[in-house]
Amino acid sequence: MTQSVVVQVGQCGNQVGCRFWDLALREHAHVNKTGVYDDALSSFFRNVDSRKSDGGACGFGGRIQHLKARAVLVDMEEGVVNEILQGPLSEVFDSTQLLTDVSGSGNNWAVGHMSYGSVYREQIVDKLRKAAEHCDCLQCFFLIHSMGGGTGSGLGTRVLSLLEEEFPEVCRIVTSVYPSPEDDVITSPYNSVLAMKELSEHADCVIPVENQSLVDIVNKIKHMSDGGKPGLTIRKDSSIISGQGGLRGAEKPFDAMNNIVANLLLNITSSARFEGSLNMDLNEIAMNLVPFPRLHYLVPSLTPLYTLADVSVPTRRSAVWLPMPLYLPHSCCDSCRAVYYS
Ligand SMILES: Nc1nc2c(ncn2[C@@H]2O[C@H](COP(=O)(O)OP(=O)(O)OP(=O)(O)O)[C@@H](O)[C@H]2O)c(=O)[nH]1
Ligand SMILES: [Mg+2]
């Protein structure tokens, strides 16, 4: 089986990434009842025995010792990463995977891209290489970042170009969180435009997610959970609307929105994380849906939302992919839609 590495940059990238790891662990725990480290777990997690001297890597078939996420966490502020390290997911990361500074990029794309990008270039490449060396067959890098923040958009896109430079053969799938029209970061439209150019040039696939749409979806789900029709009701403590993930106390403002993005990533990667007759390689997403190299923005769609009420719901009927250029002219009628939904 192949492996993938998640690179999360900036506050948004790390917060979304955190929800992804939380839900992924819960999903694997639900499926893997035996406690054995298997192929499915190896795609996004390493099994590490801290008592061993050679880095502690354990092979397949043994008991799960310590699961470490195949991730690199980058933020030019310390707050979010420190919070992760004090939270329930602290065991999933170790210090070799983290890179932080103190002051942040001040919502300035150029500071992230040019200043921090140059200062931390070697350290970033070093951490990416280490993560890659832990994989038997590295297939994909997932970059998660915001388009509005200085670190996410500036340094995030710099990391993307470093990935292309250092690992040209490995597929780069980017999840970009676009700012809503009412975003409180005044420079976010500029940051987004500057980052878009880099995404067009260096990514294999971009999955754009927009914050206003996430707010709308969260409100819709909350409405459904507050007394929808029978069969459409979402439990109040379900993973899709609760940031607690069954693990921690207070819910943070972006948690419900980040859960949607994390669920999306879980769905995209499920074929790579689990065995199955419809199993496909992640790079086939780009191969099948990208008609021209720079036309690689895919609009993700998640349906129906209420099956996401709990990650323990076994059926997966989601992650419909509509490549952007085909979406508008072909979503006109049911027969057109059927082509894409089949
Ligand atoms: N969906 C979502 N959006 C977020 C989250 N955190 C921040 N944002 C959005 O991201 C943009 C700000 O980017 P941040 O990620 O906070 O900034 P940063 O990358 O840390 O960069 P600097 O703080 O400038 O160094 C704004 O548009 C916010 O609305 C989050 O957890 N989820
Ligand atoms: Mg920040």
Tab-separated table of C-alpha atoms and ligand atoms in Angstrom:
chain	number	residue	atom	x	y	z
A	1	MET	CA	0.000	0.000	0.000
A	2	THR	CA	1.099	3.582	-0.619
A	3	GLN	CA	1.619	6.377	1.888
A	4	SER	CA	0.837	10.080	1.960
A	5	VAL	CA	2.193	12.991	3.973
A	6	VAL	CA	0.053	15.914	5.158
A	7	VAL	CA	1.738	19.326	5.304
A	8	GLN	CA	-0.293	21.853	7.317
A	9	VAL	CA	0.745	25.499	7.140
A	10	GLY	CA	-0.483	28.465	9.204
A	11	GLN	CA	-3.268	28.694	11.758
A	12	CYS	CA	-6.031	27.531	9.457
A	13	GLY	CA	-3.954	24.714	7.953
A	14	ASN	CA	-3.057	23.372	11.375
A	15	GLN	CA	-6.565	23.650	12.779
A	16	VAL	CA	-8.113	21.868	9.791
A	17	GLY	CA	-5.284	19.307	9.863
A	18	CYS	CA	-5.918	18.647	13.514
A	19	ARG	CA	-9.575	17.841	12.872
A	20	PHE	CA	-8.490	15.521	10.043
A	21	TRP	CA	-6.156	13.527	12.320
A	22	ASP	CA	-8.753	13.353	15.064
A	23	LEU	CA	-11.460	12.006	12.754
A	24	ALA	CA	-9.050	9.692	10.917
A	25	LEU	CA	-7.972	8.111	14.206
A	26	ARG	CA	-11.575	7.623	15.262
A	27	GLU	CA	-12.467	6.104	11.896
A	28	HIS	CA	-9.544	3.667	12.043
A	29	ALA	CA	-10.360	2.800	15.652
A	30	HIS	CA	-13.903	1.979	14.574
A	31	VAL	CA	-12.762	-0.289	11.726
A	32	ASN	CA	-9.643	-1.816	13.271
A	33	LYS	CA	-10.911	-3.761	16.278
A	34	THR	CA	-7.877	-6.004	16.623
A	35	GLY	CA	-5.299	-3.351	17.549
A	36	VAL	CA	-2.940	-4.624	14.863
A	37	TYR	CA	-0.933	-2.197	12.744
A	38	ASP	CA	-2.045	-2.950	9.181
A	39	ASP	CA	-1.785	-1.609	5.626
A	40	ALA	CA	-4.745	0.717	6.107
A	41	LEU	CA	-3.189	2.422	9.114
A	42	SER	CA	0.216	2.678	7.473
A	43	SER	CA	-1.080	4.990	4.729
A	44	PHE	CA	-1.257	7.988	7.081
A	45	PHE	CA	0.309	6.747	10.336
A	46	ARG	CA	3.623	5.260	11.469
A	47	ASN	CA	3.768	2.716	14.255
A	48	VAL	CA	6.594	3.641	16.595
A	49	ASP	CA	8.036	1.827	19.582
A	50	SER	CA	9.918	4.396	21.644
A	51	ARG	CA	11.914	1.661	23.411
A	52	LYS	CA	13.671	0.701	20.181
A	53	SER	CA	16.924	2.486	19.368
A	54	ASP	CA	16.647	2.685	15.543
A	55	GLY	CA	13.903	5.314	15.465
A	56	GLY	CA	11.445	2.738	16.731
A	57	ALA	CA	9.629	1.901	13.485
A	58	CYS	CA	7.528	-1.283	13.792
A	59	GLY	CA	6.468	-3.384	10.806
A	60	PHE	CA	3.036	-4.642	9.756
A	61	GLY	CA	1.237	-7.313	11.669
A	62	GLY	CA	2.471	-6.244	15.108
A	63	ARG	CA	0.481	-4.566	17.819
A	64	ILE	CA	-0.061	-0.807	17.654
A	65	GLN	CA	2.491	0.857	19.946
A	66	HIS	CA	2.440	4.607	19.294
A	67	LEU	CA	0.793	5.978	16.185
A	68	LYS	CA	2.577	8.985	14.693
A	69	ALA	CA	0.894	11.027	11.964
A	70	ARG	CA	2.750	11.331	8.673
A	71	ALA	CA	2.581	15.103	8.920
A	72	VAL	CA	4.677	18.258	8.916
A	73	LEU	CA	3.282	21.190	10.929
A	74	VAL	CA	4.464	24.666	9.970
A	75	ASP	CA	3.307	27.948	11.507
A	76	MET	CA	5.151	31.210	11.992
A	77	GLU	CA	3.280	31.752	15.256
A	78	GLU	CA	3.580	29.358	18.164
A	79	GLY	CA	0.056	29.523	19.556
A	80	VAL	CA	-1.832	26.982	17.486
A	81	VAL	CA	0.934	24.379	17.386
A	82	ASN	CA	1.483	24.712	21.146
A	83	GLU	CA	-2.212	24.241	21.699
A	84	ILE	CA	-2.124	21.068	19.591
A	85	LEU	CA	0.820	19.821	21.645
A	86	GLN	CA	-1.116	20.380	24.854
A	87	GLY	CA	-4.262	18.753	23.521
A	88	PRO	CA	-5.345	15.136	23.113
A	89	LEU	CA	-3.479	14.791	19.807
A	90	SER	CA	-0.081	15.655	21.301
A	91	GLU	CA	1.103	12.023	21.162
A	92	VAL	CA	0.453	11.855	17.432
A	93	PHE	CA	3.183	14.384	16.612
A	94	ASP	CA	6.782	14.687	17.743
A	95	SER	CA	9.157	17.633	17.738
A	96	THR	CA	10.900	16.555	14.516
A	97	GLN	CA	7.675	17.248	12.622
A	98	LEU	CA	7.145	20.796	13.858
A	99	LEU	CA	8.459	24.135	12.652
A	100	THR	CA	7.400	27.380	14.330
A	101	ASP	CA	8.523	30.985	14.718
A	102	VAL	CA	7.203	33.588	17.121
A	103	SER	CA	5.803	36.611	15.362
A	104	GLY	CA	3.770	35.295	12.389
A	105	SER	CA	3.564	36.862	8.939
A	106	GLY	CA	1.170	39.646	9.947
A	107	ASN	CA	-1.302	38.651	7.210
A	108	ASN	CA	1.311	39.630	4.634
A	109	TRP	CA	1.840	37.197	1.735
A	110	ALA	CA	5.272	38.590	0.922
A	111	VAL	CA	6.567	38.121	4.473
A	112	GLY	CA	5.476	34.472	4.435
A	113	HIS	CA	6.612	33.710	0.907
A	114	MET	CA	9.817	35.700	0.627
A	115	SER	CA	11.110	36.350	4.160
A	116	TYR	CA	10.170	33.202	6.071
A	117	GLY	CA	10.345	31.147	2.879
A	118	SER	CA	14.020	32.010	2.480
A	119	VAL	CA	14.968	31.843	6.168
A	120	TYR	CA	13.327	28.443	6.766
A	121	ARG	CA	13.902	26.853	3.360
A	122	GLU	CA	16.500	24.338	4.530
A	123	GLN	CA	14.604	23.399	7.662
A	124	ILE	CA	11.371	22.867	5.761
A	125	VAL	CA	13.083	20.694	3.148
A	126	ASP	CA	14.772	18.733	5.918
A	127	LYS	CA	11.464	17.979	7.643
A	128	LEU	CA	9.779	17.060	4.365
A	129	ARG	CA	12.634	14.685	3.526
A	130	LYS	CA	12.446	13.039	6.939
A	131	ALA	CA	8.705	12.497	6.535
A	132	ALA	CA	9.285	11.088	3.031
A	133	GLU	CA	12.029	8.745	4.263
A	134	HIS	CA	9.594	7.117	6.676
A	135	CYS	CA	7.428	6.009	3.716
A	136	ASP	CA	7.932	2.799	1.693
A	137	CYS	CA	6.079	4.165	-1.302
A	138	LEU	CA	5.255	7.864	-1.029
A	139	GLN	CA	2.361	8.700	-3.301
A	140	CYS	CA	1.000	12.046	-2.345
A	141	PHE	CA	1.570	15.254	-0.422
A	142	PHE	CA	-1.546	16.923	0.975
A	143	LEU	CA	-1.024	20.612	1.679
A	144	ILE	CA	-3.627	22.343	3.849
A	145	HIS	CA	-3.552	26.141	4.161
A	146	SER	CA	-5.619	29.327	4.078
A	147	MET	CA	-5.551	31.736	1.165
A	148	GLY	CA	-6.135	34.735	3.435
A	149	GLY	CA	-3.392	34.526	6.054
A	150	GLY	CA	0.217	35.586	5.504
A	151	THR	CA	1.755	32.291	6.569
A	152	GLY	CA	-0.879	30.065	4.978
A	153	SER	CA	-0.918	31.803	1.607
A	154	GLY	CA	2.693	33.034	1.439
A	155	LEU	CA	4.710	30.325	3.121
A	156	GLY	CA	2.152	27.653	2.136
A	157	THR	CA	2.696	28.315	-1.557
A	158	ARG	CA	6.457	28.516	-0.994
A	159	VAL	CA	6.313	25.039	0.561
A	160	LEU	CA	4.348	23.910	-2.482
A	161	SER	CA	7.095	25.054	-4.839
A	162	LEU	CA	9.691	23.349	-2.623
A	163	LEU	CA	7.701	20.124	-2.868
A	164	GLU	CA	7.755	20.382	-6.634
A	165	GLU	CA	11.484	21.050	-6.586
A	166	GLU	CA	12.401	18.243	-4.202
A	167	PHE	CA	9.786	15.603	-5.067
A	168	PRO	CA	8.732	16.256	-8.675
A	169	GLU	CA	7.285	12.749	-9.071
A	170	VAL	CA	5.030	12.882	-6.021
A	171	CYS	CA	1.470	14.119	-6.504
A	172	ARG	CA	0.637	17.435	-4.753
A	173	ILE	CA	-2.993	17.861	-3.688
A	174	VAL	CA	-3.739	21.208	-2.053
A	175	THR	CA	-6.730	22.044	0.126
A	176	SER	CA	-7.059	25.831	0.060
A	177	VAL	CA	-9.459	27.644	2.388
A	178	TYR	CA	-10.651	30.806	0.635
A	179	PRO	CA	-11.746	33.821	2.711
A	180	SER	CA	-15.409	34.783	2.904
A	181	PRO	CA	-16.492	38.238	1.635
A	182	GLU	CA	-16.816	39.400	5.266
A	183	ASP	CA	-13.366	38.222	6.234
A	184	ASP	CA	-11.770	40.288	8.982
A	185	VAL	CA	-8.285	40.020	7.458
A	186	ILE	CA	-8.060	43.158	5.348
A	187	THR	CA	-5.282	41.825	3.094
A	188	SER	CA	-6.937	38.475	2.420
A	189	PRO	CA	-8.071	39.296	-1.180
A	190	TYR	CA	-4.518	40.328	-2.106
A	191	ASN	CA	-3.017	37.281	-0.420
A	192	SER	CA	-5.480	35.051	-2.258
A	193	VAL	CA	-4.673	36.482	-5.686
A	194	LEU	CA	-0.939	36.194	-5.096
A	195	ALA	CA	-1.321	32.624	-3.852
A	196	MET	CA	-3.567	31.635	-6.798
A	197	LYS	CA	-0.739	32.187	-9.249
A	198	GLU	CA	1.505	29.841	-7.276
A	199	LEU	CA	-1.251	27.227	-6.979
A	200	SER	CA	-1.821	27.284	-10.734
A	201	GLU	CA	1.863	26.703	-11.370
A	202	HIS	CA	2.920	24.222	-8.742
A	203	ALA	CA	-0.072	22.105	-7.649
A	204	ASP	CA	-1.339	18.930	-9.333
A	205	CYS	CA	-4.792	19.376	-7.901
A	206	VAL	CA	-6.435	22.128	-5.849
A	207	ILE	CA	-9.551	21.551	-3.765
A	208	PRO	CA	-10.901	25.031	-3.052
A	209	VAL	CA	-13.058	25.436	0.032
A	210	GLU	CA	-14.757	28.723	0.809
A	211	ASN	CA	-15.426	29.890	4.347
A	212	GLN	CA	-18.855	31.445	3.668
A	213	SER	CA	-20.034	28.174	2.113
A	214	LEU	CA	-18.779	26.310	5.156
A	215	VAL	CA	-20.743	28.663	7.424
A	216	ASP	CA	-23.866	28.041	5.321
A	217	ILE	CA	-23.391	24.270	5.475
A	218	VAL	CA	-22.847	24.370	9.240
A	219	ASN	CA	-26.044	26.419	9.680
A	220	LYS	CA	-27.947	23.976	7.493
A	221	ILE	CA	-26.716	20.995	9.473
A	222	LYS	CA	-27.528	22.738	12.761
A	223	HIS	CA	-31.015	23.434	11.446
A	224	MET	CA	-31.413	19.758	10.533
A	225	SER	CA	-30.149	18.656	13.920
A	226	ASP	CA	-32.587	20.979	15.700
A	227	GLY	CA	-35.577	18.921	14.690
A	228	GLY	CA	-35.510	17.983	11.023
A	229	LYS	CA	-37.577	15.235	9.412
A	230	PRO	CA	-37.233	11.678	10.739
A	231	GLY	CA	-34.128	10.091	9.262
A	232	LEU	CA	-32.567	13.485	8.668
A	233	THR	CA	-31.845	14.272	12.268
A	234	ILE	CA	-28.239	14.744	13.271
A	235	ARG	CA	-27.174	13.905	16.776
A	236	LYS	CA	-26.083	17.004	18.679
A	237	ASP	CA	-22.771	15.421	19.660
A	238	SER	CA	-21.990	14.044	16.194
A	239	SER	CA	-18.544	14.559	14.739
A	240	ILE	CA	-19.787	16.755	11.918
A	241	ILE	CA	-21.256	19.465	14.109
A	242	SER	CA	-19.270	19.056	17.276
A	243	GLY	CA	-15.665	20.130	17.558
A	244	GLN	CA	-15.223	17.948	20.577
A	245	GLY	CA	-14.604	14.865	18.494
A	246	GLY	CA	-15.379	12.905	21.605
A	247	LEU	CA	-11.997	13.966	22.898
A	248	ARG	CA	-11.820	17.403	24.357
A	249	GLY	CA	-13.787	20.072	26.152
A	250	ALA	CA	-14.717	23.432	24.701
A	251	GLU	CA	-15.621	23.851	21.060
A	252	LYS	CA	-13.683	26.509	19.130
A	253	PRO	CA	-15.266	28.900	16.606
A	254	PHE	CA	-13.945	27.243	13.436
A	255	ASP	CA	-14.307	23.650	14.609
A	256	ALA	CA	-17.646	22.848	12.992
A	257	MET	CA	-16.432	24.339	9.687
A	258	ASN	CA	-13.145	22.506	9.900
A	259	ASN	CA	-14.964	19.232	10.517
A	260	ILE	CA	-16.616	19.553	7.109
A	261	VAL	CA	-13.238	20.038	5.424
A	262	ALA	CA	-11.738	17.184	7.449
A	263	ASN	CA	-14.623	14.916	6.435
A	264	LEU	CA	-14.028	15.858	2.835
A	265	LEU	CA	-10.381	14.861	3.149
A	266	LEU	CA	-11.340	11.618	4.869
A	267	ASN	CA	-13.617	10.769	1.960
A	268	ILE	CA	-11.048	11.606	-0.667
A	269	THR	CA	-8.426	9.506	1.039
A	270	SER	CA	-10.639	6.596	2.087
A	271	SER	CA	-9.851	4.612	-1.055
A	272	ALA	CA	-6.161	4.977	-0.252
A	273	ARG	CA	-6.642	4.201	3.430
A	274	PHE	CA	-8.793	1.086	3.130
A	275	GLU	CA	-8.885	-2.005	0.958
A	276	GLY	CA	-11.818	-2.336	-1.422
A	277	SER	CA	-12.957	-3.290	-4.874
A	278	LEU	CA	-13.220	0.362	-5.933
A	279	ASN	CA	-9.845	1.149	-4.501
A	280	MET	CA	-7.955	3.687	-6.525
A	281	ASP	CA	-4.688	5.536	-6.285
A	282	LEU	CA	-4.862	9.131	-5.133
A	283	ASN	CA	-2.970	10.386	-8.132
A	284	GLU	CA	-5.782	9.016	-10.305
A	285	ILE	CA	-7.892	11.933	-9.081
A	286	ALA	CA	-5.588	14.276	-10.934
A	287	MET	CA	-5.124	11.861	-13.822
A	288	ASN	CA	-8.855	11.446	-14.470
A	289	LEU	CA	-10.196	14.889	-13.694
A	290	VAL	CA	-7.579	17.384	-14.785
A	291	PRO	CA	-7.953	18.074	-18.516
A	292	PHE	CA	-5.030	20.542	-18.741
A	293	PRO	CA	-2.174	20.928	-16.249
A	294	ARG	CA	-3.171	24.379	-15.000
A	295	LEU	CA	-6.896	23.634	-15.055
A	296	HIS	CA	-6.711	21.640	-11.868
A	297	TYR	CA	-9.243	23.314	-9.544
A	298	LEU	CA	-11.798	20.675	-8.544
A	299	VAL	CA	-15.047	21.654	-6.869
A	300	PRO	CA	-15.722	19.146	-4.123
A	301	SER	CA	-19.231	18.195	-3.145
A	302	LEU	CA	-20.345	16.231	-0.132
A	303	THR	CA	-23.696	14.516	-0.160
A	304	PRO	CA	-25.873	13.648	1.636
A	305	LEU	CA	-24.705	15.560	4.680
A	306	TYR	CA	-26.685	13.623	7.244
A	307	THR	CA	-24.729	10.401	6.673
A	308	LEU	CA	-21.815	12.344	8.090
A	309	ALA	CA	-23.608	12.585	11.386
A	310	ASP	CA	-21.261	9.977	12.708
A	311	VAL	CA	-18.011	8.601	11.306
A	312	SER	CA	-19.246	5.192	12.370
A	313	VAL	CA	-21.897	5.232	9.644
A	314	PRO	CA	-20.492	2.608	7.288
A	315	THR	CA	-21.808	3.783	3.899
A	316	ARG	CA	-19.762	6.254	1.907
A	317	ARG	CA	-21.704	8.056	-0.760
A	318	SER	CA	-19.824	11.263	-0.923
A	319	ALA	CA	-16.989	13.179	-2.543
A	320	VAL	CA	-18.482	13.828	-5.911
A	321	TRP	CA	-15.912	15.485	-8.105
A	322	LEU	CA	-16.795	18.134	-10.577
A	323	PRO	CA	-13.856	19.587	-12.437
A	324	MET	CA	-14.511	23.309	-12.553
A	325	PRO	CA	-14.666	23.850	-16.314
A	326	LEU	CA	-17.207	21.054	-16.758
A	327	TYR	CA	-19.321	21.929	-13.765
A	328	LEU	CA	-21.212	24.905	-15.121
A	329	PRO	CA	-22.350	23.734	-18.559
A	330	HIS	CA	-23.031	20.162	-17.483
A	331	SER	CA	-24.911	20.497	-14.233
A	332	CYS	CA	-28.038	21.616	-16.061
A	333	CYS	CA	-30.200	18.510	-15.753
A	334	ASP	CA	-30.463	15.162	-14.031
A	335	SER	CA	-29.142	13.159	-16.961
A	336	CYS	CA	-26.057	15.338	-17.165
A	337	ARG	CA	-25.542	15.020	-13.452
A	338	ALA	CA	-25.903	11.251	-13.607
A	339	VAL	CA	-22.815	11.079	-15.802
A	340	TYR	CA	-20.753	12.601	-13.034
A	341	TYR	CA	-22.475	10.949	-10.144
A	342	SER	CA	-22.094	7.447	-11.523
B	1	LIG	N1	-12.102	27.425	7.834
B	1	LIG	C1	-11.183	28.002	8.624
B	1	LIG	N2	-10.692	29.199	8.303
B	1	LIG	C2	-9.760	29.753	9.125
B	1	LIG	C3	-9.308	29.100	10.301
B	1	LIG	N3	-8.383	29.907	10.893
B	1	LIG	C4	-8.277	30.998	10.125
B	1	LIG	N4	-9.110	30.911	9.062
B	1	LIG	C5	-9.241	31.882	7.954
B	1	LIG	O1	-7.923	32.022	7.432
B	1	LIG	C6	-7.644	33.374	7.146
B	1	LIG	C7	-6.533	33.845	8.066
B	1	LIG	O2	-5.478	32.970	7.909
B	1	LIG	P1	-4.682	32.275	9.110
B	1	LIG	O3	-4.515	30.837	8.757
B	1	LIG	O4	-5.300	32.624	10.415
B	1	LIG	O5	-3.300	33.039	9.016
B	1	LIG	P2	-1.852	32.422	9.059
B	1	LIG	O6	-1.674	31.486	7.941
B	1	LIG	O7	-1.584	31.876	10.432
B	1	LIG	O8	-0.926	33.688	8.757
B	1	LIG	P3	-0.412	34.849	9.727
B	1	LIG	O9	-1.258	34.789	10.973
B	1	LIG	O10	-0.569	36.080	8.933
B	1	LIG	O11	1.017	34.524	10.003
B	1	LIG	C8	-8.928	34.122	7.382
B	1	LIG	O12	-9.592	34.129	6.132
B	1	LIG	C9	-9.682	33.262	8.390
B	1	LIG	O13	-11.076	33.410	8.244
B	1	LIG	C10	-9.855	27.818	10.605
B	1	LIG	O14	-9.525	27.166	11.590
B	1	LIG	N5	-10.782	27.326	9.730
B	2	MG	MG	-1.196	32.939	12.188
